[in-house]
C-alpha positions as semicolon CSV with decimal commas, in nm:
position;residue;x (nm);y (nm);z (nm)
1;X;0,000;0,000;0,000
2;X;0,163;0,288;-0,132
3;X;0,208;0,582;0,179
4;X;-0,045;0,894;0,193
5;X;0,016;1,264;0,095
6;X;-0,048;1,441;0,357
7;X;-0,150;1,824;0,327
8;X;-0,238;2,140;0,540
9;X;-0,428;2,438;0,470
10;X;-0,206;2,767;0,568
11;X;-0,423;2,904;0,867
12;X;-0,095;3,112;1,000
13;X;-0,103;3,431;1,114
14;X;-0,001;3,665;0,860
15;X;0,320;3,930;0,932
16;X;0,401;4,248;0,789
17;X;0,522;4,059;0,429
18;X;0,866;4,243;0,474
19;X;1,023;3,990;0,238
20;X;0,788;4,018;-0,026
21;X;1,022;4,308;-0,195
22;X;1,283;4,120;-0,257
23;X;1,113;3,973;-0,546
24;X;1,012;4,279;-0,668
25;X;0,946;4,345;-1,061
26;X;1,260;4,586;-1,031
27;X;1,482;4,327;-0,826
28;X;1,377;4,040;-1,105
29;X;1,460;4,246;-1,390
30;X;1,774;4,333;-1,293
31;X;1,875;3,922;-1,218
32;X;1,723;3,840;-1,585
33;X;1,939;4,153;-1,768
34;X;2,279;4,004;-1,554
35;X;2,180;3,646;-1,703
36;X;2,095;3,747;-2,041
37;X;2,466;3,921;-2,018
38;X;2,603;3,518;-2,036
39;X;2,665;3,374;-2,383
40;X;2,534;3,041;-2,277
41;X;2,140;3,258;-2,184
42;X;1,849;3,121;-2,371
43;X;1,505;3,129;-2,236
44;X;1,419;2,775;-2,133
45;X;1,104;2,574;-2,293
46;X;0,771;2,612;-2,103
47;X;0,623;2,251;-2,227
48;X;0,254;2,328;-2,267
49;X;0,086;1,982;-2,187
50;X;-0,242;2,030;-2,371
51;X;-0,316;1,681;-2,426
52;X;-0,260;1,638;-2,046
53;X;-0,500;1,867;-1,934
54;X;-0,771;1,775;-2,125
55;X;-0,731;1,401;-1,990
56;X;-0,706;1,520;-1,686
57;X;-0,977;1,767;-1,708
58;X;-0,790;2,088;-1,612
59;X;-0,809;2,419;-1,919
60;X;-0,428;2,423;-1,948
61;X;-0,132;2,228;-1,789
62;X;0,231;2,376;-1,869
63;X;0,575;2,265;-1,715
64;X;0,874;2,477;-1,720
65;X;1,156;2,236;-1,804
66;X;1,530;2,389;-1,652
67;X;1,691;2,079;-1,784
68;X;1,829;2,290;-2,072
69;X;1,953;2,568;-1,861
70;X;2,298;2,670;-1,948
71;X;2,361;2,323;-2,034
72;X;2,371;2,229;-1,623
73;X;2,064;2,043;-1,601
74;X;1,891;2,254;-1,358
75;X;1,804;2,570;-1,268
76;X;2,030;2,658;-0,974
77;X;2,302;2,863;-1,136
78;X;2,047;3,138;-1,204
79;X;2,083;3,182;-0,829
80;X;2,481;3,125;-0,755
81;X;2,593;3,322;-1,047
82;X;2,380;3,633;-0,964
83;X;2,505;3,627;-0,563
84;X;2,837;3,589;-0,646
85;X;2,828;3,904;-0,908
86;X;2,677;4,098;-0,657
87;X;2,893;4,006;-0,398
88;X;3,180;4,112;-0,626
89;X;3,003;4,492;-0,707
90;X;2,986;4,529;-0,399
91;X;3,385;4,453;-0,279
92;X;3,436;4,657;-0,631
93;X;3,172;4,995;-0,600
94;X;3,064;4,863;-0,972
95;X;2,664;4,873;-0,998
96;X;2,525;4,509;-1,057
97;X;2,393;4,669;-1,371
98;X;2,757;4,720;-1,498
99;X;2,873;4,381;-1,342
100;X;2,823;4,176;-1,671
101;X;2,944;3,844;-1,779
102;X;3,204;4,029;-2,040
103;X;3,331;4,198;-1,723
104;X;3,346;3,909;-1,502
105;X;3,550;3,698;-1,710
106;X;3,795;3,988;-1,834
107;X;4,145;4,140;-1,723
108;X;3,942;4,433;-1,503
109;X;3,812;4,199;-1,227
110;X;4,128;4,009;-1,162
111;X;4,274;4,389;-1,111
112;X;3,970;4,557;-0,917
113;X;3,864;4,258;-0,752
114;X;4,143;3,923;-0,717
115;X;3,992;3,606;-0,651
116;X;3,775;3,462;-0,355
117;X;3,704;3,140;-0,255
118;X;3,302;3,067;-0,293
119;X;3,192;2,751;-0,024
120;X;2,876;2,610;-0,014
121;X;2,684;2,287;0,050
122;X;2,509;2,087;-0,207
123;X;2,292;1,797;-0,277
124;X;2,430;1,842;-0,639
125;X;2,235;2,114;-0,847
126;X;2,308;2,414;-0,637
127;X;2,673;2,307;-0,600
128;X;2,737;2,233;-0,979
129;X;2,604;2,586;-1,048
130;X;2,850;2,774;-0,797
131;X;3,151;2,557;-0,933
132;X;3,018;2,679;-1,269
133;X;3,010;3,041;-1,204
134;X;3,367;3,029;-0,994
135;X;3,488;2,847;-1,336
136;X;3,404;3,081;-1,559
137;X;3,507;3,379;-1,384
138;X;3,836;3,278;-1,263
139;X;3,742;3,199;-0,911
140;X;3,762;2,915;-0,649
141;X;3,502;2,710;-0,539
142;X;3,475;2,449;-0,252
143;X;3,188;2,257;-0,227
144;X;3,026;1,999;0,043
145;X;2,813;1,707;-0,016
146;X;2,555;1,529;0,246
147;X;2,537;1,137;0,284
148;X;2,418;0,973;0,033
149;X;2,531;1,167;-0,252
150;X;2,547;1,016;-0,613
151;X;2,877;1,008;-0,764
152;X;2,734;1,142;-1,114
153;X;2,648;1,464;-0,963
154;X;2,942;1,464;-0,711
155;X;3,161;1,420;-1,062
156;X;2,961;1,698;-1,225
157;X;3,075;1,930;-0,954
158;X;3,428;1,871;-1,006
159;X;3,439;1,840;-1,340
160;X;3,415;2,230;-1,296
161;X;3,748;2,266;-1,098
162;X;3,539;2,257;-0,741
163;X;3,673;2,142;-0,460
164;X;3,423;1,878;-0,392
165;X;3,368;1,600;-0,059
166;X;3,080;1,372;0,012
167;X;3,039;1,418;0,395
168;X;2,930;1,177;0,666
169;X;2,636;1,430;0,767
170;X;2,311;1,552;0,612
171;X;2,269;1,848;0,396
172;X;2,181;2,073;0,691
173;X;2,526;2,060;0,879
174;X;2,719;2,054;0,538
175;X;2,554;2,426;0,497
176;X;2,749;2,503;0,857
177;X;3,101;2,311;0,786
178;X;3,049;2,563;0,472
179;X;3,022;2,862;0,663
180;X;3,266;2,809;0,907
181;X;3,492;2,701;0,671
182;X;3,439;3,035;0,514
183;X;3,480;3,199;0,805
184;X;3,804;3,108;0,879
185;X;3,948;3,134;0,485
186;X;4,094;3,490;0,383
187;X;3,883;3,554;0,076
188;X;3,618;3,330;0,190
189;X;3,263;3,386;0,076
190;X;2,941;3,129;0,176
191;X;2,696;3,090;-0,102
192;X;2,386;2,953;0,011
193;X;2,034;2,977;-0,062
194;X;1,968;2,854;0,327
195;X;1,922;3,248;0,536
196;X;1,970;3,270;0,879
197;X;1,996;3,537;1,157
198;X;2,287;3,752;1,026
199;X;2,314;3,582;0,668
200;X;2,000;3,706;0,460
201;X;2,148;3,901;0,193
202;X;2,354;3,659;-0,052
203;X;2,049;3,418;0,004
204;X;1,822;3,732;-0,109
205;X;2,076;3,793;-0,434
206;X;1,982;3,393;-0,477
207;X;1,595;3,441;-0,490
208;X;1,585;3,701;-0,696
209;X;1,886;3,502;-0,925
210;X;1,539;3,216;-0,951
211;X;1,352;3,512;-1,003
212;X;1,430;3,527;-1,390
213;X;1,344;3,179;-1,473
214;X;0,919;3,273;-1,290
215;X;0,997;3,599;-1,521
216;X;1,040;3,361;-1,813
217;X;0,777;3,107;-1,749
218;X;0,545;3,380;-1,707
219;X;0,547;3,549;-2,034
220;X;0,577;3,216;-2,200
221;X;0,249;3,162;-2,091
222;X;0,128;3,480;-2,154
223;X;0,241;3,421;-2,515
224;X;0,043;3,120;-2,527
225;X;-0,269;3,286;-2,478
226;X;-0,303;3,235;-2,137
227;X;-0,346;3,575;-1,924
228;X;-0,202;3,428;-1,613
229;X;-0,229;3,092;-1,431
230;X;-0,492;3,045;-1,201
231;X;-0,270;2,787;-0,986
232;X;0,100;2,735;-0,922
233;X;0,269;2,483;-0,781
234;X;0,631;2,479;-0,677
235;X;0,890;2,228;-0,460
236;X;1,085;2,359;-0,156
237;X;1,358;2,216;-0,003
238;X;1,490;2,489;0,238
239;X;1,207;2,770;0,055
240;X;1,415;3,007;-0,167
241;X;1,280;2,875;-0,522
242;X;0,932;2,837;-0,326
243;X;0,926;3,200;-0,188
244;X;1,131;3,309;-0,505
245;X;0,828;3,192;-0,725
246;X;0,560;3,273;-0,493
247;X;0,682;3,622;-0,406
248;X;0,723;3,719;-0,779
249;X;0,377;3,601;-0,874
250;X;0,255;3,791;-0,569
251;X;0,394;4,104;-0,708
252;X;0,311;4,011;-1,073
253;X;-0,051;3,997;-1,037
254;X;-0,127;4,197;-0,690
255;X;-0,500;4,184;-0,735
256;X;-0,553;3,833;-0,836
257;X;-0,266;3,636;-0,735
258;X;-0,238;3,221;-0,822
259;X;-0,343;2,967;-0,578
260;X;0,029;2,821;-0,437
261;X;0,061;2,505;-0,364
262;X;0,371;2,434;-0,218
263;X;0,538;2,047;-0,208
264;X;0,806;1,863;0,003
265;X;0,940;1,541;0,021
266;X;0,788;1,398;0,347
267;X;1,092;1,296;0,478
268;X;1,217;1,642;0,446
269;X;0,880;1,850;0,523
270;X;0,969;2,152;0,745
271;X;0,729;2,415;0,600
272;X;0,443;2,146;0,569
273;X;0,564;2,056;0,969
274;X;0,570;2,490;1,018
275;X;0,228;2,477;0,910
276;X;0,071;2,192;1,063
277;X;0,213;2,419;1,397
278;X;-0,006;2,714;1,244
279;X;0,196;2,981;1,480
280;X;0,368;3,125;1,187
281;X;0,707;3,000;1,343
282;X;0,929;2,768;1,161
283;X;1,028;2,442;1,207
284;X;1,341;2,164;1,146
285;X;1,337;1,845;1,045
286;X;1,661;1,659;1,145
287;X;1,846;1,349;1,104
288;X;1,905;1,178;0,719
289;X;1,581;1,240;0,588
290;X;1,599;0,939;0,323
291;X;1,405;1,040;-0,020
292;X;1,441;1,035;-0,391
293;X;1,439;1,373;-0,378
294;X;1,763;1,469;-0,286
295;X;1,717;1,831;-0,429
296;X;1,451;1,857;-0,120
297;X;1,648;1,698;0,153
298;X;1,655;2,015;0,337
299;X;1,532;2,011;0,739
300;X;1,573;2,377;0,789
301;X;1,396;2,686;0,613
302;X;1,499;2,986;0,464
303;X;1,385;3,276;0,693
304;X;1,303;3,487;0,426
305;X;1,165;3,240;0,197
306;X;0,943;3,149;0,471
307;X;0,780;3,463;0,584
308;X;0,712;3,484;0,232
309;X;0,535;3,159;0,236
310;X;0,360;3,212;0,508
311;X;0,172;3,502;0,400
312;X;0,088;3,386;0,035
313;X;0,079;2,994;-0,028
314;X;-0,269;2,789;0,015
315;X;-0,198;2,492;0,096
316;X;0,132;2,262;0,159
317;X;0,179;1,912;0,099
318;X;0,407;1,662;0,195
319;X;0,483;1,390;-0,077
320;X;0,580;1,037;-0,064
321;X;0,852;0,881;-0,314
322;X;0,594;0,777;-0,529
323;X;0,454;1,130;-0,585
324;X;0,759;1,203;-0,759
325;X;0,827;0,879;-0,969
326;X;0,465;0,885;-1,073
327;X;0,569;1,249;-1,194
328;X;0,890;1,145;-1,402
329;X;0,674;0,874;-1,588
330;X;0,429;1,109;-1,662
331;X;0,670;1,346;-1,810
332;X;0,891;1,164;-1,966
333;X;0,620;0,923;-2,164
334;X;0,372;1,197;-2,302
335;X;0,087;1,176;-2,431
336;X;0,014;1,170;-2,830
337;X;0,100;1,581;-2,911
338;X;0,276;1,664;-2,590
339;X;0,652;1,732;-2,540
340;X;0,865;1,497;-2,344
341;X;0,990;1,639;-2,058
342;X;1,258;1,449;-1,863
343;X;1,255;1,563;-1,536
344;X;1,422;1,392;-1,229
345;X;1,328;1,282;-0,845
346;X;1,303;1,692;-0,779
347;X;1,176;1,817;-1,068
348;X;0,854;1,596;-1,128
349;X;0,692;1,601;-0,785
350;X;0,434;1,840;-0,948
351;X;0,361;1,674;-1,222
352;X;0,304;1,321;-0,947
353;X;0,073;1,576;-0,772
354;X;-0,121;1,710;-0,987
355;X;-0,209;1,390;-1,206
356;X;-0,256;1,247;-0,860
357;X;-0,530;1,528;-0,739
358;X;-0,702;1,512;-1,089
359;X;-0,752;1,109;-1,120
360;X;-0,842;0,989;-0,739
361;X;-1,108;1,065;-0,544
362;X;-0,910;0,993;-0,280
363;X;-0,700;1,331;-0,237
364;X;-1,050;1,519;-0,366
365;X;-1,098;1,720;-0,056
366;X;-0,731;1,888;-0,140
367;X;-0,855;1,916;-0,477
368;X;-1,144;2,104;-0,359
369;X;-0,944;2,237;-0,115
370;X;-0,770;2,442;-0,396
371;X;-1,023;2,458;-0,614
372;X;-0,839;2,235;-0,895
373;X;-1,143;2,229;-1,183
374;X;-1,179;2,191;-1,557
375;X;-1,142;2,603;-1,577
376;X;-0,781;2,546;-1,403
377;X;-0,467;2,733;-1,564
378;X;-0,174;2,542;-1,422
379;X;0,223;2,594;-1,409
380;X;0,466;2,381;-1,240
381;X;0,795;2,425;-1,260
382;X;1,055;2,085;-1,344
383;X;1,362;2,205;-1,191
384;X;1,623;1,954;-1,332
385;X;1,635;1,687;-1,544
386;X;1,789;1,307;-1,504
387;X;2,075;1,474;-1,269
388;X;2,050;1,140;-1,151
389;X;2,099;0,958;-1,471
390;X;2,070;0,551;-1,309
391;X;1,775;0,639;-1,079
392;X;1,655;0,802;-1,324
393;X;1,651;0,477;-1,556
394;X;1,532;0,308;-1,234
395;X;1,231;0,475;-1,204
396;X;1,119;0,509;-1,596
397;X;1,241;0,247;-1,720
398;X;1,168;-0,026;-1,466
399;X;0,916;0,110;-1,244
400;X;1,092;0,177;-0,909
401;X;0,834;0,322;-0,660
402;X;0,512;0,263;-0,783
403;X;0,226;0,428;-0,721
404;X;0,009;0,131;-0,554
């Protein structure tokens, strides 16, 4: 018997939404003009599922596939490489606006700036991106691992030139071995999308870094003839791409915002666990926290990324394994007219969701709950793609973690 989703309605208190500005229209634009700076910038596909949604009997269904960003295989560099540029306008008085990708890899930075050491702690994606960035602009990088790690994307990191270990610990204290690391190196600069007391601003640079790929997706659909969707649904491991997504469709459409659904790996769940609470305080989730979805194996939330959360998503939900293999199977075998999309353990948890919610009567009070109906505009967003390249074949080609 395959385990339950479990899901909460958001019944915290609201606060004053602080947060919400640093996905701002402005802030966005500026990340998307820095990224559009790189030679390797192309807007990523928004795979509009039509044949999906009418079988499941929703108006429109579309998935924004990052597998094809910058050739990485997930989204995560948008983040890294826009923290790190700010970081260096600031240590150089250079206005991020100036602080191109021409600049960054040319003789001026070695002379205004040097070179820094960038740490930070990775279940792959995040890490990859950061060695990327610290590649291409003549900079180190030294990146941590949790337990568990796959050697494809451990060899994906250092393929870059990273510094790279798989540690004995989870994902949680890799993020402080990074910092204090970083702490005690001259030069030394923690990248990490995880904000705490005292760190908040690199981890804002990272949101609105995510920022361009919502900025994308959203007038891709608009293209399509759709004025804006009526639902979104995003994955969070420690909440930046969650709040990143959420707060720019917040600001996008002020009046009429989406319904937000956000996801987690049950394991993993400590904004579905923060809301169960309902005090509006946040929780951890400790110890290995075993999933599939090692992009999500996060036990401790983003402070900003959560007060943004808190004030703007519906409803969270905490998925079993299945969720997400049910999600890759549905991408990656279409039906007749739709795109593939190959999406991995992270990535597809929406897609396991959604065709979840829209075939059994068993999840229909969350359904309701959300008001999921044949006049439903949908966007989900696939955040990597087969990053993971033998589970991957594990779970499409031979059915690892079925459904029932």
């Amino acid at each position: 018997m395959a385990e339950k989703i479990k899901w909460v309605a958001n019944n915290m208190p609201g606060s004053d939404d602080a947060h919400l500005g640093i996905m701002s229209l402005e802030n966005v634009r500026c990340a998307r003009a820095f990224h559009e700076s790189f030679p390797q910038y192309d807007v990523t596909p928004l795979a509009k599922l039509d044949a999906l949604a009418s079988d499941l009997g929703l108006a429109n269904l579309a998935v924004k596939d990052e597998s094809y960003r910058f050739g990485l295989n997930a989204f995560k560099v948008l983040g890294g490489s826009f923290a790190m540029a700010n970081y260096i306008a600031g240590k150089t008085g250079r206005p991020i606006a100036e602080t191109t990708y021409d600049y960054l890899t040319g003789d001026e930075l070695a002379r205004d700036f040097g070179q820094a050491t960038f740490f930070t702690a990775t279940d792959g994606n995040h890490g990859r991106g950061v060695a990327w960035a610290a590649n291409k602009l003549g900079q180190k990088a030294v990146v941590h691992m949790p337990k568990g790690s796959v050697k494809s994307r451990f060899d994906n990191i250092a393929a870059e030139g990273a510094e790279v270990t798989i540690e004995d610990v989870n994902y949680d204290e890799c993020v402080r071995m990074a910092a204090a690391e970083a702490d005690a190196c001259e030069n030394g600069v923690i990248v990490q999308d995880t904000a705490w007391d005292g760190y908040e601003e690199i981890p804002s640079w990272i949101m609105e870094g995510y920022g361009t790929m919502a900025s994308e997706a959203a007038e891709q659909y608009a293209a399509a003839g759709v004025e804006r969707p009526t639902h979104v649904f995003v994955q969070a491991g420690v909440g930046s791409l969650a709040g990143a997504v959420v707060g720019y469709f917040a600001n996008l459409f002020p009046d009429n915002p989406p319904v937000f659904v956000v996801m987690e790996a049950d394991e993993a769940a400590c904004l579905y666990k923060g809301a169960v609470a309902g005090d509006g305080e946040p929780r951890i989730v400790d110890g290995d926290m075993p999933t599939i979805m090692a992009g999500l194996a996060c036990g401790e939330p983003n402070t900003l990324g959560w007060d943004i959360l808190r004030n703007h998503v519906s409803v969270f939900v905490a998925c079993p394994n299945w969720v997400a293999a049910k999600g890759m199977r549905v991408l990656g075998a279409p039906l007749p007219g739709d795109p593939r999309v190959i999406s991995g353990e992270s990535g597809a948890v929406g897609a396991g969701l959604i065709t979840t919610l829209m075939e059994s009567d068993e999840y229909a009070d969350l359904r309701e709950a959300i008001g999921l109906t044949q006049e439903s505009s949908v966007l989900m967003f696939s955040t990597e793609g087969d990053t993971d390249p033998v589970n991957y074949r594990k779970v499409v080609w031979d059915g690892a973690y079925p459904a029932e």
